[in-house]
Tab-separated table of N, CA and C in Angstrom:
chain	number	residue	atom	x	y	z
A	786	MET	N	49.943	19.461	95.333
A	786	MET	CA	51.056	18.854	94.628
A	786	MET	C	50.614	18.374	93.252
A	787	ALA	N	51.544	17.890	92.483
A	787	ALA	CA	51.299	17.579	91.074
A	787	ALA	C	50.790	16.151	90.864
A	788	ARG	N	49.979	16.002	89.820
A	788	ARG	CA	49.585	14.675	89.327
A	788	ARG	C	50.511	14.375	88.155
A	789	ILE	N	51.226	13.261	88.262
A	789	ILE	CA	52.305	12.937	87.327
A	789	ILE	C	52.024	11.613	86.633
A	790	LEU	N	52.254	11.601	85.312
A	790	LEU	CA	52.279	10.359	84.550
A	790	LEU	C	53.738	10.062	84.266
A	791	MET	N	54.254	8.975	84.845
A	791	MET	CA	55.643	8.579	84.617
A	791	MET	C	55.659	7.441	83.598
A	792	ILE	N	56.405	7.662	82.512
A	792	ILE	CA	56.560	6.639	81.473
A	792	ILE	C	57.998	6.154	81.557
A	793	GLU	N	58.164	4.978	82.149
A	793	GLU	CA	59.486	4.407	82.440
A	793	GLU	C	59.360	2.901	82.374
A	794	ASP	N	60.257	2.239	81.653
A	794	ASP	CA	60.128	0.790	81.473
A	794	ASP	C	61.002	-0.041	82.404
A	795	THR	N	61.835	0.573	83.210
A	795	THR	CA	62.693	-0.179	84.124
A	795	THR	C	62.042	-0.223	85.508
A	796	PRO	N	61.628	-1.406	85.976
A	796	PRO	CA	60.916	-1.500	87.251
A	796	PRO	C	61.654	-0.848	88.428
A	797	GLU	N	62.970	-0.985	88.482
A	797	GLU	CA	63.723	-0.390	89.588
A	797	GLU	C	63.624	1.131	89.558
A	798	MET	N	63.715	1.711	88.381
A	798	MET	CA	63.597	3.170	88.234
A	798	MET	C	62.171	3.616	88.547
A	799	GLN	N	61.189	2.824	88.124
A	799	GLN	CA	59.795	3.144	88.445
A	799	GLN	C	59.618	3.275	89.953
A	800	ARG	N	60.076	2.259	90.672
A	800	ARG	CA	59.914	2.252	92.134
A	800	ARG	C	60.684	3.387	92.795
A	801	LEU	N	61.925	3.582	92.382
A	801	LEU	CA	62.774	4.605	92.974
A	801	LEU	C	62.153	5.990	92.844
A	802	TYR	N	61.786	6.363	91.627
A	802	TYR	CA	61.244	7.703	91.408
A	802	TYR	C	59.818	7.834	91.932
A	803	GLN	N	59.008	6.802	91.784
A	803	GLN	CA	57.641	6.880	92.300
A	803	GLN	C	57.652	7.086	93.808
A	804	LEU	N	58.470	6.333	94.513
A	804	LEU	CA	58.540	6.462	95.970
A	804	LEU	C	58.979	7.866	96.377
A	805	GLY	N	60.023	8.379	95.753
A	805	GLY	CA	60.505	9.724	96.087
A	805	GLY	C	59.481	10.799	95.787
A	806	LEU	N	58.805	10.670	94.657
A	806	LEU	CA	57.798	11.668	94.282
A	806	LEU	C	56.581	11.599	95.202
A	807	GLU	N	56.134	10.384	95.523
A	807	GLU	CA	54.970	10.245	96.404
A	807	GLU	C	55.286	10.696	97.822
A	808	ARG	N	56.488	10.442	98.297
A	808	ARG	CA	56.882	10.922	99.635
A	808	ARG	C	56.892	12.444	99.706
A	809	SER	N	57.059	13.065	98.559
A	809	SER	CA	57.048	14.527	98.498
A	809	SER	C	55.645	15.082	98.252
A	810	GLY	N	54.645	14.203	98.223
A	810	GLY	CA	53.267	14.644	98.116
A	810	GLY	C	52.649	14.592	96.734
A	811	HIS	N	53.403	14.158	95.742
A	811	HIS	CA	52.872	14.066	94.387
A	811	HIS	C	52.074	12.770	94.218
A	812	THR	N	51.151	12.775	93.269
A	812	THR	CA	50.423	11.574	92.876
A	812	THR	C	51.048	11.089	91.577
A	813	VAL	N	51.403	9.801	91.526
A	813	VAL	CA	52.144	9.274	90.376
A	813	VAL	C	51.420	8.064	89.796
A	814	ASP	N	51.099	8.152	88.504
A	814	ASP	CA	50.622	7.003	87.742
A	814	ASP	C	51.810	6.526	86.917
A	815	VAL	N	52.124	5.247	86.998
A	815	VAL	CA	53.285	4.700	86.305
A	815	VAL	C	52.822	3.771	85.197
A	816	VAL	N	53.396	3.970	84.000
A	816	VAL	CA	53.182	3.038	82.898
A	816	VAL	C	54.551	2.620	82.378
A	817	GLY	N	54.620	1.415	81.817
A	817	GLY	CA	55.892	0.846	81.415
A	817	GLY	C	56.251	0.991	79.949
A	818	SER	N	55.406	1.687	79.181
A	818	SER	CA	55.719	1.847	77.761
A	818	SER	C	55.116	3.143	77.238
A	819	ALA	N	55.679	3.614	76.128
A	819	ALA	CA	55.147	4.805	75.478
A	819	ALA	C	53.722	4.559	74.982
A	820	GLY	N	53.453	3.339	74.525
A	820	GLY	CA	52.104	2.998	74.072
A	820	GLY	C	51.078	3.148	75.184
A	821	GLU	N	51.439	2.678	76.390
A	821	GLU	CA	50.532	2.842	77.526
A	821	GLU	C	50.362	4.322	77.872
A	822	GLY	N	51.430	5.076	77.740
A	822	GLY	CA	51.345	6.514	77.967
A	822	GLY	C	50.399	7.181	76.989
A	823	LEU	N	50.494	6.790	75.709
A	823	LEU	CA	49.580	7.324	74.700
A	823	LEU	C	48.130	7.003	75.032
A	824	THR	N	47.892	5.786	75.508
A	824	THR	CA	46.534	5.390	75.879
A	824	THR	C	45.997	6.300	76.976
A	825	ARG	N	46.836	6.602	77.973
A	825	ARG	CA	46.399	7.492	79.057
A	825	ARG	C	46.075	8.887	78.532
A	826	ILE	N	46.937	9.410	77.677
A	826	ILE	CA	46.722	10.752	77.124
A	826	ILE	C	45.499	10.759	76.215
A	827	ASP	N	45.366	9.733	75.374
A	827	ASP	CA	44.243	9.651	74.440
A	827	ASP	C	42.906	9.465	75.152
A	828	SER	N	42.931	8.887	76.357
A	828	SER	CA	41.686	8.648	77.093
A	828	SER	C	41.139	9.931	77.715
A	829	GLY	N	41.903	10.998	77.623
A	829	GLY	CA	41.441	12.272	78.169
A	829	GLY	C	41.915	12.543	79.581
A	830	GLU	N	42.673	11.615	80.161
A	830	GLU	CA	43.199	11.880	81.499
A	830	GLU	C	44.138	13.074	81.423
A	831	THR	N	44.101	13.891	82.455
A	831	THR	CA	44.969	15.066	82.474
A	831	THR	C	45.984	14.940	83.591
A	832	TYR	N	47.153	15.440	83.319
A	832	TYR	CA	48.258	15.404	84.268
A	832	TYR	C	48.904	16.776	84.325
A	833	ASP	N	49.489	17.071	85.463
A	833	ASP	CA	50.268	18.299	85.588
A	833	ASP	C	51.614	18.121	84.900
A	834	VAL	N	52.142	16.885	84.970
A	834	VAL	CA	53.463	16.584	84.414
A	834	VAL	C	53.431	15.214	83.743
A	835	VAL	N	54.036	15.130	82.566
A	835	VAL	CA	54.360	13.834	81.968
A	835	VAL	C	55.870	13.703	82.087
A	836	LEU	N	56.304	12.702	82.838
A	836	LEU	CA	57.715	12.418	83.093
A	836	LEU	C	58.101	11.256	82.184
A	837	LEU	N	58.979	11.514	81.223
A	837	LEU	CA	59.196	10.589	80.110
A	837	LEU	C	60.649	10.162	79.985
A	838	ASP	N	60.863	8.855	79.969
A	838	ASP	CA	62.170	8.312	79.615
A	838	ASP	C	62.251	8.282	78.090
A	839	LEU	N	63.420	8.480	77.543
A	839	LEU	CA	63.569	8.423	76.083
A	839	LEU	C	63.847	7.024	75.578
A	840	MET	N	64.619	6.246	76.345
A	840	MET	CA	65.031	4.914	75.915
A	840	MET	C	64.036	3.884	76.445
A	841	LEU	N	63.000	3.633	75.668
A	841	LEU	CA	61.951	2.691	76.045
A	841	LEU	C	61.923	1.546	75.055
A	842	MET	N	61.503	0.381	75.512
A	842	MET	CA	61.330	-0.757	74.617
A	842	MET	C	60.149	-0.461	73.695
A	843	GLY	N	60.240	-0.885	72.456
A	843	GLY	CA	59.162	-0.616	71.507
A	843	GLY	C	59.238	0.822	71.038
A	844	MET	N	58.179	1.562	71.266
A	844	MET	CA	58.133	2.967	70.881
A	844	MET	C	59.032	3.791	71.812
A	845	SER	N	59.892	4.608	71.221
A	845	SER	CA	60.800	5.427	72.024
A	845	SER	C	60.080	6.647	72.600
A	846	GLY	N	60.727	7.302	73.534
A	846	GLY	CA	60.201	8.546	74.071
A	846	GLY	C	60.091	9.622	73.007
A	847	LEU	N	61.041	9.632	72.057
A	847	LEU	CA	60.973	10.596	70.956
A	847	LEU	C	59.716	10.364	70.115
A	848	ASP	N	59.414	9.098	69.841
A	848	ASP	CA	58.201	8.783	69.088
A	848	ASP	C	56.950	9.162	69.876
A	849	PHE	N	56.978	8.953	71.189
A	849	PHE	CA	55.854	9.362	72.039
A	849	PHE	C	55.606	10.856	71.888
A	850	LEU	N	56.671	11.649	71.934
A	850	LEU	CA	56.519	13.100	71.805
A	850	LEU	C	55.868	13.470	70.480
A	851	LYS	N	56.267	12.804	69.408
A	851	LYS	CA	55.704	13.100	68.092
A	851	LYS	C	54.228	12.718	68.009
A	852	GLN	N	53.874	11.564	68.595
A	852	GLN	CA	52.518	11.037	68.437
A	852	GLN	C	51.519	11.558	69.460
A	853	SER	N	51.966	11.911	70.646
A	853	SER	CA	51.028	12.215	71.731
A	853	SER	C	50.378	13.583	71.614
A	854	GLN	N	51.101	14.559	71.102
A	854	GLN	CA	50.598	15.925	71.022
A	854	GLN	C	50.094	16.420	72.377
A	855	VAL	N	50.827	16.082	73.430
A	855	VAL	CA	50.433	16.463	74.784
A	855	VAL	C	50.240	17.970	74.869
A	856	LYS	N	51.178	18.738	74.357
A	856	LYS	CA	51.115	20.197	74.483
A	856	LYS	C	49.948	20.791	73.703
A	857	THR	N	49.537	20.157	72.617
A	857	THR	CA	48.398	20.642	71.855
A	857	THR	C	47.105	20.342	72.594
A	858	ARG	N	46.993	19.138	73.131
A	858	ARG	CA	45.766	18.717	73.814
A	858	ARG	C	45.655	19.304	75.221
A	859	HIS	N	46.768	19.403	75.900
A	859	HIS	CA	46.790	19.854	77.296
A	859	HIS	C	47.932	20.854	77.475
A	860	PRO	N	47.752	22.088	77.017
A	860	PRO	CA	48.864	23.047	77.037
A	860	PRO	C	49.428	23.324	78.428
A	861	GLN	N	48.638	23.104	79.477
A	861	GLN	CA	49.116	23.356	80.832
A	861	GLN	C	50.028	22.235	81.343
A	862	THR	N	50.020	21.085	80.691
A	862	THR	CA	50.829	19.950	81.126
A	862	THR	C	52.304	20.214	80.838
A	863	LYS	N	53.133	19.984	81.840
A	863	LYS	CA	54.574	20.123	81.673
A	863	LYS	C	55.139	18.797	81.195
A	864	LEU	N	56.007	18.867	80.216
A	864	LEU	CA	56.703	17.688	79.710
A	864	LEU	C	58.122	17.700	80.256
A	865	VAL	N	58.486	16.627	80.944
A	865	VAL	CA	59.822	16.527	81.530
A	865	VAL	C	60.444	15.218	81.077
A	866	VAL	N	61.588	15.318	80.415
A	866	VAL	CA	62.338	14.128	80.018
A	866	VAL	C	63.285	13.780	81.158
A	867	LEU	N	63.239	12.526	81.589
A	867	LEU	CA	64.147	11.997	82.619
A	867	LEU	C	64.835	10.794	81.982
A	868	THR	N	66.099	10.953	81.632
A	868	THR	CA	66.771	9.957	80.801
A	868	THR	C	68.245	9.831	81.167
A	869	ASN	N	68.865	8.786	80.683
A	869	ASN	CA	70.315	8.645	80.800
A	869	ASN	C	71.027	9.148	79.551
A	870	VAL	N	70.270	9.657	78.585
A	870	VAL	CA	70.844	10.177	77.346
A	870	VAL	C	71.319	11.610	77.600
A	871	ASP	N	72.628	11.762	77.742
A	871	ASP	CA	73.225	13.082	77.984
A	871	ASP	C	73.820	13.560	76.668
A	872	ASN	N	72.956	14.138	75.819
A	872	ASN	CA	73.346	14.498	74.468
A	872	ASN	C	72.689	15.826	74.103
A	873	ALA	N	73.502	16.840	73.835
A	873	ALA	CA	72.993	18.188	73.563
A	873	ALA	C	72.090	18.226	72.333
A	874	GLU	N	72.431	17.461	71.285
A	874	GLU	CA	71.619	17.456	70.068
A	874	GLU	C	70.221	16.898	70.342
A	875	ILE	N	70.153	15.806	71.080
A	875	ILE	CA	68.849	15.219	71.410
A	875	ILE	C	68.081	16.163	72.332
A	876	MET	N	68.781	16.794	73.263
A	876	MET	CA	68.123	17.747	74.151
A	876	MET	C	67.457	18.859	73.335
A	877	GLU	N	68.150	19.382	72.360
A	877	GLU	CA	67.581	20.436	71.516
A	877	GLU	C	66.387	19.920	70.714
A	878	ARG	N	66.472	18.691	70.216
A	878	ARG	CA	65.364	18.106	69.447
A	878	ARG	C	64.101	17.989	70.292
A	879	VAL	N	64.245	17.510	71.528
A	879	VAL	CA	63.052	17.338	72.357
A	879	VAL	C	62.520	18.679	72.866
A	880	LYS	N	63.407	19.611	73.132
A	880	LYS	CA	62.942	20.947	73.550
A	880	LYS	C	62.126	21.589	72.434
A	881	ALA	N	62.517	21.349	71.183
A	881	ALA	CA	61.770	21.875	70.040
A	881	ALA	C	60.380	21.237	69.945
A	882	GLN	N	60.191	20.096	70.581
A	882	GLN	CA	58.890	19.418	70.583
A	882	GLN	C	58.066	19.775	71.814
A	883	GLY	N	58.490	20.785	72.553
A	883	GLY	CA	57.692	21.272	73.677
A	883	GLY	C	58.109	20.791	75.044
A	884	VAL	N	59.226	20.099	75.145
A	884	VAL	CA	59.685	19.619	76.454
A	884	VAL	C	60.114	20.812	77.304
A	885	ASP	N	59.619	20.834	78.540
A	885	ASP	CA	59.909	21.937	79.460
A	885	ASP	C	61.238	21.763	80.190
A	886	GLU	N	61.564	20.528	80.543
A	886	GLU	CA	62.811	20.244	81.265
A	886	GLU	C	63.416	18.953	80.729
A	887	TYR	N	64.733	18.912	80.706
A	887	TYR	CA	65.483	17.727	80.273
A	887	TYR	C	66.435	17.397	81.403
A	888	ILE	N	66.223	16.248	82.041
A	888	ILE	CA	66.992	15.875	83.222
A	888	ILE	C	67.718	14.565	82.965
A	889	VAL	N	69.005	14.552	83.248
A	889	VAL	CA	69.798	13.341	83.135
A	889	VAL	C	69.726	12.613	84.482
A	890	LYS	N	69.303	11.357	84.445
A	890	LYS	CA	69.102	10.579	85.674
A	890	LYS	C	70.334	10.570	86.573
A	891	ALA	N	71.505	10.437	85.971
A	891	ALA	CA	72.733	10.355	86.771
A	891	ALA	C	73.016	11.648	87.522
A	892	ASN	N	72.376	12.749	87.118
A	892	ASN	CA	72.640	14.037	87.738
A	892	ASN	C	71.589	14.460	88.755
A	893	THR	N	70.643	13.586	89.052
A	893	THR	CA	69.596	13.960	90.002
A	893	THR	C	69.176	12.754	90.822
A	894	ASP	N	68.525	13.030	91.931
A	894	ASP	CA	67.968	11.966	92.751
A	894	ASP	C	66.467	12.225	92.894
A	895	PRO	N	65.706	11.259	93.430
A	895	PRO	CA	64.252	11.423	93.493
A	895	PRO	C	63.795	12.660	94.266
A	896	LEU	N	64.476	13.015	95.335
A	896	LEU	CA	64.043	14.183	96.101
A	896	LEU	C	64.311	15.482	95.352
A	897	ARG	N	65.431	15.562	94.682
A	897	ARG	CA	65.724	16.743	93.862
A	897	ARG	C	64.723	16.836	92.716
A	898	LEU	N	64.387	15.695	92.113
A	898	LEU	CA	63.392	15.674	91.053
A	898	LEU	C	62.038	16.144	91.583
A	899	ALA	N	61.655	15.671	92.754
A	899	ALA	CA	60.376	16.068	93.348
A	899	ALA	C	60.326	17.580	93.554
A	900	LYS	N	61.405	18.168	94.038
A	900	LYS	CA	61.443	19.623	94.242
A	900	LYS	C	61.335	20.347	92.912
A	901	LEU	N	62.041	19.880	91.911
A	901	LEU	CA	61.982	20.505	90.593
A	901	LEU	C	60.554	20.472	90.050
A	902	LEU	N	59.875	19.336	90.190
A	902	LEU	CA	58.514	19.218	89.680
A	902	LEU	C	57.547	20.088	90.484
A	903	THR	N	57.774	20.194	91.780
A	903	THR	CA	56.956	21.089	92.602
A	903	THR	C	57.115	22.522	92.119
A	904	ASP	N	58.347	22.940	91.913
A	904	ASP	CA	58.607	24.301	91.440
A	904	ASP	C	58.035	24.526	90.045
A	905	LEU	N	58.163	23.541	89.185
A	905	LEU	CA	57.703	23.651	87.804
A	905	LEU	C	56.186	23.793	87.716
A	906	THR	N	55.459	23.197	88.662
A	906	THR	CA	53.993	23.195	88.607
A	906	THR	C	53.357	24.223	89.528
A	907	LYS	N	54.151	25.027	90.208
A	907	LYS	CA	53.587	26.091	91.049
A	907	LYS	C	52.865	27.097	90.162
A	908	PRO	N	51.695	27.547	90.623
A	908	PRO	CA	51.032	28.592	89.840
A	908	PRO	C	51.883	29.861	89.817
A	909	ALA	N	51.814	30.544	88.703
A	909	ALA	CA	52.540	31.805	88.606
A	909	ALA	C	51.928	32.808	89.567
A	910	PRO	N	52.767	33.611	90.212
A	910	PRO	CA	52.209	34.596	91.141
A	910	PRO	C	51.369	35.615	90.378
A	911	GLY	N	50.283	36.018	90.992
A	911	GLY	CA	49.412	37.027	90.381
A	911	GLY	C	50.041	38.392	90.495
A	912	PRO	N	49.429	39.373	89.870
A	912	PRO	CA	49.960	40.731	89.960
A	912	PRO	C	49.870	41.235	91.394
A	913	ALA	N	50.851	42.011	91.776
A	913	ALA	CA	50.885	42.550	93.123
A	913	ALA	C	49.783	43.590	93.263
A	914	ALA	N	49.141	43.553	94.411
A	914	ALA	CA	48.074	44.527	94.682
A	914	ALA	C	48.702	45.886	94.960
A	915	THR	N	48.078	46.915	94.445
A	915	THR	CA	48.574	48.269	94.706
A	915	THR	C	47.537	49.030	95.497
A	916	THR	N	47.984	49.877	96.359
A	916	THR	CA	47.049	50.667	97.164
A	916	THR	C	47.234	52.132	96.938
């Protein structure tokens, strides 16, 4: 299963999603700010997925995307935005910054999110053997 860095500043959301993801077999490190997320990325820790809220106190998720350079440092890491911002323009902006998935919190639950992350981090199938 995936190792996930969740950047979410609302304690209730942290618990809700962490519990659902861990029950599905994922390992979840939770930080409450974009700054803490940057510290984790800058320290060289690697994750399969960075799960990022956009509306954070202090530095926003958009600013995190600009400053972290996750995709440059760790190209295999999937970036997933999990937010209440349901806005096509913002979705396009973050996708242009390397975000792999954009999920609106109101449209998903922790178990559906866990399945999506499992599918997103599955290794690509190798070439079929021929005889």
